[in-house]
PDB file of C-alpha atoms in Angstrom:
ATOM      1  CA  UNK A 603      14.411  28.462  28.638  1.00 56.00           C
ATOM      2  CA  UNK A 604      14.304  32.115  27.117  1.00 60.00           C
ATOM      3  CA  UNK A 605      11.350  33.321  25.965  1.00 64.00           C
ATOM      4  CA  UNK A 606      12.254  33.223  22.552  1.00 61.00           C
ATOM      5  CA  UNK A 607      13.133  29.057  22.589  1.00 89.00           C
ATOM      6  CA  UNK A 608       9.541  28.957  24.919  1.00 93.00           C
ATOM      7  CA  UNK A 609       7.664  30.959  21.943  1.00 93.00           C
ATOM      8  CA  UNK A 610       9.064  28.290  19.251  1.00 92.00           C
ATOM      9  CA  UNK A 611       7.804  25.111  21.360  1.00 94.00           C
ATOM     10  CA  UNK A 612       4.459  27.159  21.056  1.00 95.00           C
ATOM     11  CA  UNK A 613       4.751  27.397  17.444  1.00 94.00           C
ATOM     12  CA  UNK A 614       5.997  23.694  16.893  1.00 94.00           C
ATOM     13  CA  UNK A 615       2.837  22.230  18.548  1.00 95.00           C
ATOM     14  CA  UNK A 616       0.315  24.682  16.993  1.00 94.00           C
ATOM     15  CA  UNK A 617       1.769  22.769  13.824  1.00 93.00           C
ATOM     16  CA  UNK A 618       2.064  19.259  14.976  1.00 93.00           C
ATOM     17  CA  UNK A 619      -0.891  19.239  17.182  1.00 93.00           C
ATOM     18  CA  UNK A 620      -3.815  20.119  14.219  1.00 88.00           C
ATOM     19  CA  UNK A 621      -6.890  18.830  15.775  1.00 89.00           C
ATOM     20  CA  UNK A 622      -8.791  22.405  16.798  1.00 86.00           C
ATOM     21  CA  UNK A 623     -10.558  20.358  19.389  1.00 88.00           C
ATOM     22  CA  UNK A 624      -7.427  19.178  21.548  1.00 92.00           C
ATOM     23  CA  UNK A 625      -6.200  20.879  24.237  1.00 97.00           C
ATOM     24  CA  UNK A 626      -2.767  20.662  25.646  1.00 97.00           C
ATOM     25  CA  UNK A 627      -0.150  21.955  27.713  1.00 98.00           C
ATOM     26  CA  UNK A 628       3.073  22.791  27.283  1.00 98.00           C
ATOM     27  CA  UNK A 629       5.984  22.201  29.715  1.00 97.00           C
ATOM     28  CA  UNK A 630       9.354  24.371  30.414  1.00 96.00           C
ATOM     29  CA  UNK A 631      11.229  21.728  28.635  1.00 95.00           C
ATOM     30  CA  UNK A 632       9.408  21.085  25.686  1.00 96.00           C
ATOM     31  CA  UNK A 633       6.917  18.277  27.034  1.00 97.00           C
ATOM     32  CA  UNK A 634       3.439  18.502  26.000  1.00 97.00           C
ATOM     33  CA  UNK A 635       0.300  16.905  27.739  1.00 98.00           C
ATOM     34  CA  UNK A 636      -2.357  16.467  25.023  1.00 97.00           C
ATOM     35  CA  UNK A 637      -5.556  16.894  27.511  1.00 96.00           C
ATOM     36  CA  UNK A 638      -8.716  13.904  25.517  1.00 89.00           C
ATOM     37  CA  UNK A 639     -11.052  14.622  28.149  1.00 89.00           C
ATOM     38  CA  UNK A 640     -10.196  18.546  29.869  1.00 93.00           C
ATOM     39  CA  UNK A 641     -12.394  19.247  32.624  1.00 90.00           C
ATOM     40  CA  UNK A 642     -11.144  21.930  35.593  1.00 94.00           C
ATOM     41  CA  UNK A 643      -7.993  23.927  35.471  1.00 97.00           C
ATOM     42  CA  UNK A 644      -5.663  22.318  32.491  1.00 98.00           C
ATOM     43  CA  UNK A 645      -2.411  23.745  33.539  1.00 98.00           C
ATOM     44  CA  UNK A 646      -3.667  21.252  36.887  1.00 97.00           C
ATOM     45  CA  UNK A 647      -5.119  18.223  35.388  1.00 97.00           C
ATOM     46  CA  UNK A 648      -1.851  18.084  32.486  1.00 97.00           C
ATOM     47  CA  UNK A 649       0.805  18.666  36.014  1.00 97.00           C
ATOM     48  CA  UNK A 650      -0.789  15.393  37.569  1.00 96.00           C
ATOM     49  CA  UNK A 651      -0.181  13.570  34.359  1.00 96.00           C
ATOM     50  CA  UNK A 652       3.176  14.624  33.992  1.00 96.00           C
ATOM     51  CA  UNK A 653       4.057  14.163  37.202  1.00 95.00           C
ATOM     52  CA  UNK A 654       2.910  10.780  37.060  1.00 94.00           C
ATOM     53  CA  UNK A 655       4.240   9.732  33.501  1.00 92.00           C
ATOM     54  CA  UNK A 656       6.960  12.092  33.004  1.00 90.00           C
ATOM     55  CA  UNK A 657      10.207  10.731  35.306  1.00 89.00           C
ATOM     56  CA  UNK A 658      12.301   8.149  33.801  1.00 83.00           C
ATOM     57  CA  UNK A 659      12.761   5.252  35.799  1.00 74.00           C
ATOM     58  CA  UNK A 660      15.429   3.205  33.725  1.00 68.00           C
ATOM     59  CA  UNK A 661      14.365  -0.785  33.781  1.00 67.00           C
ATOM     60  CA  UNK A 662      10.910   0.053  33.827  1.00 67.00           C
ATOM     61  CA  UNK A 663       8.269   1.219  31.396  1.00 68.00           C
ATOM     62  CA  UNK A 664       8.287   4.726  32.361  1.00 66.00           C
ATOM     63  CA  UNK A 665      12.388   4.293  30.699  1.00 68.00           C
ATOM     64  CA  UNK A 666      11.044   3.772  27.689  1.00 77.00           C
ATOM     65  CA  UNK A 667      10.954   5.840  24.946  1.00 88.00           C
ATOM     66  CA  UNK A 668      10.030   5.767  20.893  1.00 91.00           C
ATOM     67  CA  UNK A 669      11.155   8.410  18.448  1.00 95.00           C
ATOM     68  CA  UNK A 670       9.286  10.413  15.737  1.00 93.00           C
ATOM     69  CA  UNK A 671      11.184  11.909  12.929  1.00 93.00           C
ATOM     70  CA  UNK A 672       8.641  14.530  12.218  1.00 93.00           C
ATOM     71  CA  UNK A 673       7.965  15.347   8.347  1.00 88.00           C
ATOM     72  CA  UNK A 674       7.135  18.973   8.241  1.00 83.00           C
ATOM     73  CA  UNK A 675       8.900  20.593  11.231  1.00 87.00           C
ATOM     74  CA  UNK A 676      12.528  19.911  11.983  1.00 92.00           C
ATOM     75  CA  UNK A 677      13.114  17.584  14.974  1.00 95.00           C
ATOM     76  CA  UNK A 678      11.635  14.808  16.692  1.00 96.00           C
ATOM     77  CA  UNK A 679       8.439  14.179  19.332  1.00 96.00           C
ATOM     78  CA  UNK A 680       9.908  11.585  22.088  1.00 96.00           C
ATOM     79  CA  UNK A 681       6.991   9.006  22.651  1.00 94.00           C
ATOM     80  CA  UNK A 682       7.074   7.829  26.287  1.00 90.00           C
ATOM     81  CA  UNK A 683       4.533   5.022  27.990  1.00 87.00           C
ATOM     82  CA  UNK A 684       2.030   7.789  27.934  1.00 91.00           C
ATOM     83  CA  UNK A 685       0.309   8.064  24.640  1.00 92.00           C
ATOM     84  CA  UNK A 686      -0.744  12.204  25.192  1.00 95.00           C
ATOM     85  CA  UNK A 687       3.075  12.900  26.977  1.00 96.00           C
ATOM     86  CA  UNK A 688       5.379  14.164  24.194  1.00 97.00           C
ATOM     87  CA  UNK A 689       8.837  15.771  24.126  1.00 96.00           C
ATOM     88  CA  UNK A 690      10.156  17.998  20.854  1.00 96.00           C
ATOM     89  CA  UNK A 691      13.943  17.639  20.649  1.00 96.00           C
ATOM     90  CA  UNK A 692      14.514  20.251  18.086  1.00 94.00           C
ATOM     91  CA  UNK A 693      17.814  19.639  15.172  1.00 92.00           C
ATOM     92  CA  UNK A 694      20.165  21.368  17.167  1.00 91.00           C
ATOM     93  CA  UNK A 695      19.951  19.668  20.541  1.00 91.00           C
ATOM     94  CA  UNK A 696      21.479  16.429  20.426  1.00 83.00           C
ATOM     95  CA  UNK A 697      24.681  15.624  20.301  1.00 87.00           C
ATOM     96  CA  UNK A 698      23.878  13.318  17.249  1.00 90.00           C
ATOM     97  CA  UNK A 699      20.663  12.192  14.744  1.00 90.00           C
ATOM     98  CA  UNK A 700      20.786   9.101  15.850  1.00 94.00           C
ATOM     99  CA  UNK A 701      17.839   7.349  17.440  1.00 94.00           C
ATOM    100  CA  UNK A 702      18.591   6.482  20.638  1.00 93.00           C
ATOM    101  CA  UNK A 703      20.858   9.909  21.703  1.00 95.00           C
ATOM    102  CA  UNK A 704      17.390  12.077  20.433  1.00 96.00           C
ATOM    103  CA  UNK A 705      15.461   9.321  22.520  1.00 94.00           C
ATOM    104  CA  UNK A 706      17.665   9.418  25.442  1.00 93.00           C
ATOM    105  CA  UNK A 707      17.625  13.264  25.384  1.00 94.00           C
ATOM    106  CA  UNK A 708      14.019  13.594  25.052  1.00 94.00           C
ATOM    107  CA  UNK A 709      13.750  11.350  27.757  1.00 94.00           C
ATOM    108  CA  UNK A 710      15.314  13.844  30.104  1.00 94.00           C
ATOM    109  CA  UNK A 711      14.120  16.272  28.771  1.00 95.00           C
ATOM    110  CA  UNK A 712      10.612  14.267  30.090  1.00 95.00           C
ATOM    111  CA  UNK A 713      12.419  13.461  33.336  1.00 95.00           C
ATOM    112  CA  UNK A 714      12.723  17.338  34.021  1.00 96.00           C
ATOM    113  CA  UNK A 715       9.323  18.023  33.368  1.00 97.00           C
ATOM    114  CA  UNK A 716       7.851  15.530  35.098  1.00 96.00           C
ATOM    115  CA  UNK A 717       9.896  16.953  37.942  1.00 96.00           C
ATOM    116  CA  UNK A 718       9.913  20.750  37.980  1.00 96.00           C
ATOM    117  CA  UNK A 719       6.754  21.147  36.571  1.00 97.00           C
ATOM    118  CA  UNK A 720       6.958  24.382  35.310  1.00 97.00           C
ATOM    119  CA  UNK A 721       4.061  24.892  32.848  1.00 97.00           C
ATOM    120  CA  UNK A 722       4.334  28.118  29.945  1.00 97.00           C
ATOM    121  CA  UNK A 723       1.851  27.485  27.881  1.00 97.00           C
ATOM    122  CA  UNK A 724      -2.173  26.447  28.219  1.00 97.00           C
ATOM    123  CA  UNK A 725      -3.655  26.503  24.991  1.00 96.00           C
ATOM    124  CA  UNK A 726      -7.455  25.476  25.822  1.00 96.00           C
ATOM    125  CA  UNK A 727      -9.505  24.237  22.794  1.00 93.00           C
ATOM    126  CA  UNK A 728     -12.638  23.442  25.008  1.00 90.00           C
ATOM    127  CA  UNK A 729     -14.938  25.370  23.372  1.00 82.00           C
ATOM    128  CA  UNK A 730     -13.328  25.742  19.452  1.00 66.00           C
ATOM    129  CA  UNK A 731     -15.363  22.759  17.967  1.00 53.00           C
ATOM    130  CA  UNK A 732     -17.950  22.944  16.358  1.00 52.00           C
ATOM    131  CA  UNK A 733     -21.445  21.945  18.403  1.00 52.00           C
ATOM    132  CA  UNK A 734     -22.586  18.242  16.648  1.00 48.00           C
TER     133      UNK A 734
END
């Protein structure tokens, strides 16, 4: 993946994840792990989550997916069986825009991220929340 594509992915996730208190980690193929309880090294924490919940296994809950058609950004977010593991599919990626095609394409990207485990960006927002 090129640096331009990585920058586009980072920009997309920054627009989609608008809660300034959420920390997240982006993997090479567009999978984002939102860390609801970030502790320690965020890339390590996210890698453990995507290693467990990223690989697709047809016929099991690991093969399940949902497709969210984005309103403010072109493309889709494909969900899996972990609520905080999300994969972005750009408008130019799938062969057609049917929900099944987009979902299978996103699931394959999540599978690659869950097996290759290549972190490309960490958004650490642990210190940005206003104190209570």
